[in-house]
């Protein structure tokens, strides 16, 4: 009986199942198509119903916000200072106070005065004005410490002024001469063409290095552009020649050694160390370069994939412009690819960062000691000839330290490469110390006693900085000069 029933109704049941399966599939596809059509329609509506037409370089992001309120609202979140990871975040911190050896490492360079952890893009102009590294021009007859090149990565007003003056004229002008012009923080116009909001390169230095490398940046894919707009600023660079022309040292490649070779061949030094008299290199923030050498960069991801994850609101999918550590939004950043528990992901990231921090903490005191030992040897009569090889090792050691430390997120972007770089730095710092011991024996110098640099204040006093005076001058600058800049900018409609 059962066989008869099966034979009689079997084909019908199979046919019905196929029909229902196809029907469900059609419904799902219809819903998906409707969703896509709806999203496209709403996106098209945004572009077709813009409230303002923006042409040229519009540095005020609030104007873009009239047309693209969702993106603008997330960009405003870069003003938040409420997130702290194990090792950084977006909260204010003072690394010089936390690791005073850095004051010794930068003796004779403006970073020994002041070095704060970076805040969000919202604060780029405030942080530039407030840092002691630019001095207090205009106060008590002080001159500029820095050229206008220092503004280059801080504002969409920069491409506006470069268009007006030309890159060379802008770069070589004094920093304070642009104070009333560079007034809007990093925003929409730094990365977007206002006519269609496509990604665009607004800084000459990136275009120029691509040309020297024989590459056409206009042929970059959209995915590549999602990193290249960041690489306009988050890179290693230097101020070339008397004109302080902003230059990326990628001619030989993206690695730490490639750039060191470039600088050595050019005979370049950022400054001469105040204690050891070593011609030094200062790494800026080689974020893009190290990202390329890490697992995410090697697998074709972009900066925006993790730092600007897609979010949905209504029928619109758009990039989050909060631009913060991906650990703040693990579900929309990391978890898109990594199907593991959030806490496990965070634990993994912290573990990678811990290993790099351990290497960093091992290197910094040895490097500071090498500088101080060299100063003691000089005081004891050591000649430049005796110290030549030692200074070369110190230069190499500190370049490796700075390359790994100055890069935002290096312990995550490229943990293996960063540990390699820092370990090579430690090797050279210890070799320098060994050679210095030989010099001490040759000159019959007494045993070196390490000075007390246990606090930022003690280290700054040791290298001869009068911090109360510098701080008072900066406060006067902020109270008198900056308000004049703002008044002029408001009168001219720039803010």
Short mmCIF file of C-alpha atoms in Angstrom, two decimals:
data_model
loop_
_atom_site.label_atom_id
_atom_site.label_comp_id
_atom_site.label_asym_id
_atom_site.label_seq_id
_atom_site.Cartn_x
_atom_site.Cartn_y
_atom_site.Cartn_z
CA UNK A 1 0.00 0.00 0.00
CA UNK A 2 2.74 2.41 0.94
CA UNK A 3 4.60 1.65 -2.28
CA UNK A 4 1.44 2.28 -4.28
CA UNK A 5 0.92 5.61 -2.46
CA UNK A 6 4.52 6.55 -3.02
CA UNK A 7 4.38 5.72 -6.70
CA UNK A 8 1.10 7.57 -7.17
CA UNK A 9 1.91 10.81 -5.34
CA UNK A 10 5.70 10.88 -5.40
CA UNK A 11 6.10 12.89 -8.60
CA UNK A 12 3.44 15.32 -7.44
CA UNK A 13 5.18 15.93 -4.12
CA UNK A 14 8.53 16.38 -5.82
CA UNK A 15 7.02 18.79 -8.33
CA UNK A 16 5.29 20.74 -5.59
CA UNK A 17 8.53 21.03 -3.63
CA UNK A 18 10.36 22.30 -6.69
CA UNK A 19 7.58 24.80 -7.39
CA UNK A 20 7.55 26.10 -3.82
CA UNK A 21 11.36 26.34 -3.80
CA UNK A 22 11.38 28.31 -7.01
CA UNK A 23 8.55 30.54 -5.75
CA UNK A 24 10.40 31.31 -2.52
CA UNK A 25 13.55 32.02 -4.48
CA UNK A 26 11.69 34.38 -6.78
CA UNK A 27 10.18 36.21 -3.81
CA UNK A 28 13.60 36.57 -2.16
CA UNK A 29 15.14 37.84 -5.38
CA UNK A 30 12.24 40.26 -5.85
CA UNK A 31 12.68 41.59 -2.33
CA UNK A 32 16.42 41.92 -2.86
CA UNK A 33 15.88 43.71 -6.16
CA UNK A 34 13.33 46.01 -4.54
CA UNK A 35 15.74 46.75 -1.72
CA UNK A 36 18.55 47.53 -4.15
CA UNK A 37 16.25 49.65 -6.29
CA UNK A 38 15.04 51.51 -3.20
CA UNK A 39 18.58 52.13 -2.02
CA UNK A 40 19.64 53.32 -5.44
CA UNK A 41 16.59 55.53 -5.69
CA UNK A 42 17.25 57.12 -2.31
CA UNK A 43 20.94 57.58 -3.14
CA UNK A 44 20.00 59.14 -6.48
CA UNK A 45 17.53 61.34 -4.67
CA UNK A 46 20.32 62.64 -2.43
CA UNK A 47 22.39 63.71 -5.43
CA UNK A 48 19.42 65.04 -7.40
CA UNK A 49 18.09 67.11 -4.53
CA UNK A 50 21.23 68.77 -3.24
CA UNK A 51 20.48 71.91 -1.27
CA UNK A 52 23.61 73.74 -2.40
CA UNK A 53 25.89 73.48 -5.41
CA UNK A 54 29.52 73.25 -4.33
CA UNK A 55 32.28 74.09 -6.77
CA UNK A 56 36.00 74.54 -6.33
CA UNK A 57 37.64 74.06 -2.94
CA UNK A 58 35.07 74.57 -0.18
CA UNK A 59 36.95 74.16 3.12
CA UNK A 60 33.88 74.42 5.39
CA UNK A 61 32.57 70.91 5.98
CA UNK A 62 29.30 72.32 7.30
CA UNK A 63 28.45 73.35 3.72
CA UNK A 64 28.87 69.76 2.56
CA UNK A 65 26.72 68.76 5.52
CA UNK A 66 23.73 70.48 3.94
CA UNK A 67 23.83 67.96 1.10
CA UNK A 68 25.19 64.95 2.96
CA UNK A 69 23.91 65.19 6.55
CA UNK A 70 24.50 61.54 7.44
CA UNK A 71 28.21 61.62 6.62
CA UNK A 72 28.60 65.05 8.20
CA UNK A 73 26.95 63.95 11.44
CA UNK A 74 29.34 61.03 11.75
CA UNK A 75 32.31 63.34 10.96
CA UNK A 76 31.22 65.57 13.86
CA UNK A 77 31.83 62.59 16.14
CA UNK A 78 35.57 63.07 15.62
CA UNK A 79 35.16 65.72 18.33
CA UNK A 80 34.43 62.98 20.85
CA UNK A 81 37.11 62.04 23.37
CA UNK A 82 35.38 59.18 25.12
CA UNK A 83 37.07 56.02 23.86
CA UNK A 84 40.20 54.44 25.25
CA UNK A 85 41.76 51.17 24.18
CA UNK A 86 44.42 49.40 26.19
CA UNK A 87 47.17 51.41 24.50
CA UNK A 88 45.59 54.54 23.00
CA UNK A 89 42.11 55.62 21.82
CA UNK A 90 40.93 59.19 21.28
CA UNK A 91 41.39 60.52 24.81
CA UNK A 92 44.03 63.17 25.58
CA UNK A 93 47.36 61.85 26.81
CA UNK A 94 50.94 63.05 27.21
CA UNK A 95 53.46 60.42 26.06
CA UNK A 96 56.41 62.57 27.20
CA UNK A 97 55.11 62.40 30.75
CA UNK A 98 54.47 58.67 30.44
CA UNK A 99 57.87 57.92 28.84
CA UNK A 100 60.30 60.77 29.64
CA UNK A 101 63.19 59.06 27.82
CA UNK A 102 61.64 60.52 24.67
CA UNK A 103 62.62 64.01 25.83
CA UNK A 104 66.25 62.87 25.67
CA UNK A 105 65.75 61.20 22.30
CA UNK A 106 64.47 64.47 20.81
CA UNK A 107 66.90 66.85 22.55
CA UNK A 108 67.39 69.88 20.32
CA UNK A 109 64.20 69.16 18.38
CA UNK A 110 60.79 70.75 19.02
CA UNK A 111 59.21 67.40 19.91
CA UNK A 112 61.14 67.47 23.20
CA UNK A 113 58.96 70.42 24.21
CA UNK A 114 55.59 68.89 23.52
CA UNK A 115 54.22 65.66 22.08
CA UNK A 116 50.57 64.78 22.62
CA UNK A 117 48.69 61.71 21.48
CA UNK A 118 46.56 62.57 18.43
CA UNK A 119 42.91 63.49 18.86
CA UNK A 120 40.22 63.33 16.17
CA UNK A 121 40.27 65.25 12.90
CA UNK A 122 37.94 67.83 14.45
CA UNK A 123 40.87 69.16 16.50
CA UNK A 124 43.62 69.41 13.89
CA UNK A 125 43.69 73.22 13.85
CA UNK A 126 43.33 73.61 17.61
CA UNK A 127 46.11 71.11 18.26
CA UNK A 128 48.42 72.83 15.77
CA UNK A 129 47.93 76.23 17.36
CA UNK A 130 48.28 74.90 20.90
CA UNK A 131 51.40 72.78 20.53
CA UNK A 132 54.66 74.17 21.86
CA UNK A 133 56.39 72.79 18.78
CA UNK A 134 55.39 75.81 16.68
CA UNK A 135 56.47 78.27 19.36
CA UNK A 136 54.70 81.59 19.94
CA UNK A 137 55.48 83.78 16.92
CA UNK A 138 54.53 87.39 17.46
CA UNK A 139 54.95 87.18 21.23
CA UNK A 140 57.93 88.99 22.76
CA UNK A 141 59.47 89.41 19.30
CA UNK A 142 59.63 85.66 18.69
CA UNK A 143 60.07 84.46 15.13
CA UNK A 144 58.51 81.41 13.54
CA UNK A 145 59.98 78.04 14.49
CA UNK A 146 58.29 76.29 11.58
CA UNK A 147 57.45 76.89 7.91
CA UNK A 148 53.91 76.88 6.54
CA UNK A 149 54.60 73.31 5.36
CA UNK A 150 53.58 72.27 8.88
CA UNK A 151 49.98 73.14 8.03
CA UNK A 152 49.94 70.77 5.06
CA UNK A 153 47.99 67.91 6.60
CA UNK A 154 45.76 69.90 8.89
CA UNK A 155 43.09 71.57 6.81
CA UNK A 156 41.22 71.77 3.48
CA UNK A 157 42.29 75.42 3.50
CA UNK A 158 45.74 74.14 2.52
CA UNK A 159 44.86 73.07 -1.05
CA UNK A 160 42.97 76.35 -1.35
CA UNK A 161 46.10 78.31 -0.48
CA UNK A 162 48.33 76.08 -2.62
CA UNK A 163 46.02 76.76 -5.55
CA UNK A 164 46.29 80.48 -4.83
CA UNK A 165 50.02 80.78 -4.11
CA UNK A 166 51.55 77.70 -5.67
CA UNK A 167 53.00 74.86 -3.61
CA UNK A 168 56.56 76.21 -3.40
CA UNK A 169 55.47 79.68 -2.26
CA UNK A 170 53.08 78.26 0.30
CA UNK A 171 55.59 75.82 1.80
CA UNK A 172 58.38 78.35 2.27
CA UNK A 173 56.24 81.03 3.87
CA UNK A 174 56.43 81.34 7.67
CA UNK A 175 53.97 79.20 9.62
CA UNK A 176 52.26 82.19 11.27
CA UNK A 177 51.76 83.97 7.94
CA UNK A 178 48.98 81.48 7.18
CA UNK A 179 47.33 81.61 10.59
CA UNK A 180 44.31 83.62 9.44
CA UNK A 181 43.94 81.47 6.32
CA UNK A 182 44.25 77.90 7.66
CA UNK A 183 41.24 77.82 9.95
CA UNK A 184 39.06 74.79 9.12
CA UNK A 185 39.95 71.31 10.41
CA UNK A 186 40.38 68.27 8.18
CA UNK A 187 37.11 67.65 6.41
CA UNK A 188 35.17 66.82 3.27
CA UNK A 189 37.19 68.83 0.76
CA UNK A 190 40.43 67.09 1.73
CA UNK A 191 39.27 63.87 0.08
CA UNK A 192 36.21 64.55 -2.10
CA UNK A 193 35.50 66.16 -5.45
CA UNK A 194 32.52 68.40 -4.61
CA UNK A 195 30.73 67.87 -7.93
CA UNK A 196 30.19 64.13 -7.57
CA UNK A 197 31.85 63.33 -4.19
CA UNK A 198 34.33 60.95 -5.83
CA UNK A 199 37.60 60.49 -4.01
CA UNK A 200 40.35 62.83 -5.13
CA UNK A 201 43.95 63.70 -4.29
CA UNK A 202 44.32 67.28 -3.09
CA UNK A 203 47.95 67.28 -1.90
CA UNK A 204 50.76 67.74 -4.46
CA UNK A 205 53.34 65.63 -2.59
CA UNK A 206 51.51 62.35 -3.20
CA UNK A 207 51.03 63.08 -6.90
CA UNK A 208 54.67 64.10 -7.22
CA UNK A 209 56.13 60.98 -5.63
CA UNK A 210 53.92 58.81 -7.84
CA UNK A 211 55.33 60.60 -10.88
CA UNK A 212 58.90 60.04 -9.68
CA UNK A 213 58.10 56.35 -9.16
CA UNK A 214 56.76 56.11 -12.70
CA UNK A 215 53.16 55.55 -11.59
CA UNK A 216 49.97 57.25 -12.72
CA UNK A 217 47.85 58.00 -9.68
CA UNK A 218 44.86 58.82 -11.88
CA UNK A 219 44.73 55.10 -12.77
CA UNK A 220 44.23 54.06 -9.14
CA UNK A 221 41.18 51.89 -8.50
CA UNK A 222 38.42 53.04 -6.16
CA UNK A 223 39.62 50.54 -3.55
CA UNK A 224 43.14 51.93 -3.80
CA UNK A 225 41.77 55.45 -3.50
CA UNK A 226 40.10 54.45 -0.22
CA UNK A 227 43.64 54.31 1.16
CA UNK A 228 45.41 56.87 -1.01
CA UNK A 229 43.29 59.76 0.23
CA UNK A 230 44.59 58.85 3.70
CA UNK A 231 48.14 58.52 2.33
CA UNK A 232 48.12 62.22 1.51
CA UNK A 233 48.93 62.77 5.18
CA UNK A 234 49.37 59.53 7.13
CA UNK A 235 52.85 58.89 5.74
CA UNK A 236 56.54 59.57 6.26
CA UNK A 237 57.64 62.87 4.73
CA UNK A 238 60.27 65.58 5.07
CA UNK A 239 60.78 69.25 4.24
CA UNK A 240 63.25 69.34 1.36
CA UNK A 241 65.81 72.12 0.95
CA UNK A 242 65.69 75.74 2.02
CA UNK A 243 62.20 76.03 0.53
CA UNK A 244 60.95 73.35 2.97
CA UNK A 245 59.20 71.61 0.08
CA UNK A 246 56.98 68.77 1.30
CA UNK A 247 58.41 65.52 -0.10
CA UNK A 248 57.62 61.83 0.35
CA UNK A 249 60.83 59.70 0.38
CA UNK A 250 59.38 56.70 -1.48
CA UNK A 251 61.66 56.84 -4.52
CA UNK A 252 63.38 53.59 -3.50
CA UNK A 253 60.33 51.92 -1.95
CA UNK A 254 58.08 51.86 1.10
CA UNK A 255 60.21 50.05 3.68
CA UNK A 256 62.09 51.61 6.55
CA UNK A 257 65.39 50.60 4.94
CA UNK A 258 64.34 52.04 1.56
CA UNK A 259 63.69 55.44 3.11
CA UNK A 260 66.84 55.33 5.24
CA UNK A 261 68.88 54.70 2.09
CA UNK A 262 67.13 57.62 0.38
CA UNK A 263 67.98 59.98 3.26
CA UNK A 264 71.56 58.72 3.59
CA UNK A 265 72.27 59.23 -0.11
CA UNK A 266 70.85 62.75 0.13
CA UNK A 267 72.98 63.49 3.21
CA UNK A 268 69.78 64.58 4.95
CA UNK A 269 69.21 65.13 8.67
CA UNK A 270 66.17 66.63 10.37
CA UNK A 271 68.35 68.07 13.12
CA UNK A 272 71.58 67.62 15.05
CA UNK A 273 71.02 66.08 18.45
CA UNK A 274 71.70 68.58 21.24
CA UNK A 275 73.54 66.05 23.45
CA UNK A 276 75.26 63.52 21.20
CA UNK A 277 75.64 65.85 18.17
CA UNK A 278 74.34 63.04 15.99
CA UNK A 279 72.70 64.02 12.66
CA UNK A 280 69.23 62.64 13.29
CA UNK A 281 66.20 61.53 11.31
CA UNK A 282 62.69 62.13 12.64
CA UNK A 283 60.04 59.74 11.38
CA UNK A 284 56.66 61.42 11.03
CA UNK A 285 53.81 58.91 10.91
CA UNK A 286 54.47 56.17 8.31
CA UNK A 287 51.01 54.67 8.72
CA UNK A 288 50.33 53.92 5.06
CA UNK A 289 53.75 52.40 4.46
CA UNK A 290 53.51 50.01 7.40
CA UNK A 291 49.89 49.20 6.55
CA UNK A 292 51.05 48.01 3.11
CA UNK A 293 53.51 45.63 4.81
CA UNK A 294 50.93 44.12 7.15
CA UNK A 295 48.36 41.34 6.63
CA UNK A 296 45.43 43.63 5.85
CA UNK A 297 47.32 45.71 3.31
CA UNK A 298 48.82 42.63 1.68
CA UNK A 299 45.33 41.17 1.27
CA UNK A 300 43.92 44.17 -0.54
CA UNK A 301 42.02 45.92 2.23
CA UNK A 302 41.89 49.69 2.42
CA UNK A 303 42.12 52.10 5.34
CA UNK A 304 38.41 52.86 4.94
CA UNK A 305 37.41 49.19 5.22
CA UNK A 306 38.30 49.23 8.91
CA UNK A 307 38.31 52.90 9.93
CA UNK A 308 35.23 53.96 7.91
CA UNK A 309 32.98 50.89 7.88
CA UNK A 310 29.69 50.98 6.03
CA UNK A 311 26.56 51.65 8.03
CA UNK A 312 22.91 51.79 6.96
CA UNK A 313 20.21 54.29 7.76
CA UNK A 314 16.85 53.87 6.15
CA UNK A 315 17.49 52.89 2.55
CA UNK A 316 20.97 54.40 2.42
CA UNK A 317 24.29 52.66 2.94
CA UNK A 318 27.19 55.02 3.57
CA UNK A 319 30.67 55.20 5.09
CA UNK A 320 30.99 56.13 8.75
CA UNK A 321 33.20 59.24 8.87
CA UNK A 322 33.88 59.00 12.60
CA UNK A 323 37.41 57.81 11.78
CA UNK A 324 38.34 56.19 15.06
CA UNK A 325 39.93 52.93 16.16
CA UNK A 326 38.02 49.97 14.66
CA UNK A 327 37.86 48.57 18.18
CA UNK A 328 35.14 51.11 18.97
CA UNK A 329 32.85 49.53 16.37
CA UNK A 330 33.99 45.92 16.15
CA UNK A 331 30.64 44.67 14.84
CA UNK A 332 30.75 46.86 11.73
CA UNK A 333 34.52 46.78 11.18
CA UNK A 334 36.41 43.67 12.27
CA UNK A 335 33.42 41.32 12.51
CA UNK A 336 32.51 41.81 8.86
CA UNK A 337 35.39 39.45 8.03
CA UNK A 338 36.37 37.86 11.35
CA UNK A 339 33.58 35.62 12.61
CA UNK A 340 34.70 35.35 16.21
CA UNK A 341 33.47 36.75 19.48
CA UNK A 342 34.14 40.46 19.97
CA UNK A 343 36.08 39.99 23.19
CA UNK A 344 38.27 37.35 21.57
CA UNK A 345 39.08 39.76 18.74
CA UNK A 346 39.97 42.54 21.15
CA UNK A 347 42.11 40.14 23.19
CA UNK A 348 43.97 39.14 20.02
CA UNK A 349 44.61 42.76 19.04
CA UNK A 350 45.79 43.66 22.54
CA UNK A 351 48.16 40.70 22.51
CA UNK A 352 49.77 41.85 19.27
CA UNK A 353 50.08 45.39 20.57
CA UNK A 354 51.51 44.20 23.91
CA UNK A 355 54.38 42.47 22.13
CA UNK A 356 55.31 45.59 20.18
CA UNK A 357 55.03 47.80 23.26
CA UNK A 358 57.40 45.47 25.13
CA UNK A 359 60.00 45.88 22.38
CA UNK A 360 59.48 49.65 22.37
CA UNK A 361 59.89 49.90 26.14
CA UNK A 362 63.08 47.86 25.97
CA UNK A 363 64.59 50.13 23.31
CA UNK A 364 63.78 53.63 24.58
CA UNK A 365 65.94 53.64 27.75
CA UNK A 366 68.91 52.07 25.92
CA UNK A 367 68.71 54.67 23.17
CA UNK A 368 68.50 57.51 25.69
CA UNK A 369 71.51 56.05 27.48
CA UNK A 370 73.47 55.94 24.21
CA UNK A 371 72.90 59.67 23.67
CA UNK A 372 73.91 60.49 27.25
CA UNK A 373 76.99 58.28 27.12
CA UNK A 374 78.07 60.02 23.91
CA UNK A 375 77.67 63.40 25.60
CA UNK A 376 79.80 62.18 28.53
CA UNK A 377 82.46 60.91 26.11
CA UNK A 378 82.52 64.28 24.34
CA UNK A 379 82.88 66.07 27.67
CA UNK A 380 85.79 63.75 28.42
CA UNK A 381 87.63 64.64 25.22
CA UNK A 382 86.34 62.15 22.64
CA UNK A 383 86.87 63.33 19.07
CA UNK A 384 84.44 63.31 16.17
CA UNK A 385 86.59 60.60 14.58
CA UNK A 386 86.27 58.38 17.64
CA UNK A 387 82.50 58.93 17.72
CA UNK A 388 81.73 58.69 14.00
CA UNK A 389 80.72 55.03 13.95
CA UNK A 390 78.86 55.43 17.24
CA UNK A 391 76.80 58.32 15.89
CA UNK A 392 75.98 56.31 12.80
CA UNK A 393 74.64 53.51 14.98
CA UNK A 394 72.63 55.98 17.09
CA UNK A 395 71.11 57.54 13.98
CA UNK A 396 70.12 54.10 12.70
CA UNK A 397 68.78 52.97 16.06
CA UNK A 398 66.62 56.03 16.57
CA UNK A 399 65.30 55.97 13.01
CA UNK A 400 64.10 52.42 13.65
CA UNK A 401 62.59 53.34 16.99
CA UNK A 402 60.81 56.38 15.59
CA UNK A 403 59.57 54.56 12.49
CA UNK A 404 57.84 52.00 14.71
CA UNK A 405 56.61 54.43 17.36
CA UNK A 406 55.51 57.42 15.29
CA UNK A 407 53.18 55.35 13.13
CA UNK A 408 49.62 55.42 14.40
CA UNK A 409 48.50 51.84 14.84
CA UNK A 410 51.76 50.21 13.75
CA UNK A 411 51.45 47.41 16.35
CA UNK A 412 48.23 46.36 14.65
CA UNK A 413 48.80 47.37 11.04
CA UNK A 414 52.04 45.40 10.77
CA UNK A 415 52.95 43.76 14.10
CA UNK A 416 55.63 41.43 12.73
CA UNK A 417 57.34 44.16 10.68
CA UNK A 418 57.17 46.64 13.56
CA UNK A 419 58.74 44.18 15.99
CA UNK A 420 61.48 43.47 13.44
CA UNK A 421 62.21 47.17 13.07
CA UNK A 422 62.29 47.81 16.83
CA UNK A 423 64.49 44.80 17.51
CA UNK A 424 67.01 46.04 14.96
CA UNK A 425 66.90 49.40 16.68
CA UNK A 426 67.72 47.80 20.03
CA UNK A 427 70.59 45.91 18.44
CA UNK A 428 72.16 49.14 17.15
CA UNK A 429 71.59 51.04 20.40
CA UNK A 430 73.41 48.33 22.36
CA UNK A 431 76.22 48.17 19.79
CA UNK A 432 76.67 51.92 20.18
CA UNK A 433 76.97 51.49 23.94
CA UNK A 434 79.57 48.75 23.55
CA UNK A 435 81.67 50.98 21.31
CA UNK A 436 81.27 53.84 23.78
CA UNK A 437 82.69 51.66 26.53
CA UNK A 438 85.79 51.23 24.39
CA UNK A 439 86.06 55.02 24.07
CA UNK A 440 85.69 55.42 27.83
CA UNK A 441 88.56 52.96 28.36
CA UNK A 442 90.77 54.70 25.78
CA UNK A 443 90.26 58.05 27.50
CA UNK A 444 90.39 56.59 31.00
CA UNK A 445 87.06 58.21 31.84
CA UNK A 446 85.23 57.51 35.10
CA UNK A 447 82.28 55.14 35.15
CA UNK A 448 79.18 56.76 33.69
CA UNK A 449 76.39 57.60 36.12
CA UNK A 450 72.95 57.81 34.55
CA UNK A 451 71.26 61.13 35.38
CA UNK A 452 67.75 61.26 36.79
CA UNK A 453 65.31 61.49 33.90
CA UNK A 454 62.43 59.83 35.70
CA UNK A 455 60.00 62.61 34.83
CA UNK A 456 59.31 64.80 31.83
CA UNK A 457 60.20 67.88 33.85
CA UNK A 458 63.58 66.49 34.94
CA UNK A 459 64.46 65.39 31.42
CA UNK A 460 63.49 68.76 29.92
CA UNK A 461 65.55 70.60 32.52
CA UNK A 462 68.51 68.34 31.74
CA UNK A 463 68.49 69.31 28.05
CA UNK A 464 68.14 73.00 28.89
CA UNK A 465 64.48 73.72 28.18
CA UNK A 466 62.90 76.53 30.20
CA UNK A 467 59.40 75.13 30.18
CA UNK A 468 57.73 77.78 32.39
CA UNK A 469 58.84 80.50 29.96
CA UNK A 470 57.82 78.50 26.87
CA UNK A 471 54.43 77.69 28.39
CA UNK A 472 53.79 81.31 29.40
CA UNK A 473 54.66 82.53 25.91
CA UNK A 474 52.31 79.98 24.37
CA UNK A 475 49.46 81.07 26.63
CA UNK A 476 50.02 84.68 25.61
CA UNK A 477 50.07 83.63 21.96
CA UNK A 478 46.73 81.85 22.33
CA UNK A 479 45.24 84.85 24.15
CA UNK A 480 46.45 87.54 21.74
CA UNK A 481 47.60 86.31 18.33
CA UNK A 482 45.06 83.55 17.65
CA UNK A 483 42.02 85.77 18.34
CA UNK A 484 43.35 88.18 15.71
CA UNK A 485 43.57 85.33 13.19
CA UNK A 486 40.02 84.24 13.96
CA UNK A 487 38.67 87.76 13.72
CA UNK A 488 40.22 88.19 10.29
CA UNK A 489 39.00 84.78 9.11
CA UNK A 490 35.43 85.51 10.24
CA UNK A 491 35.44 88.92 8.59
CA UNK A 492 36.46 87.29 5.31
CA UNK A 493 33.90 84.49 5.61
CA UNK A 494 36.39 81.65 5.96
CA UNK A 495 34.72 80.36 9.13
#
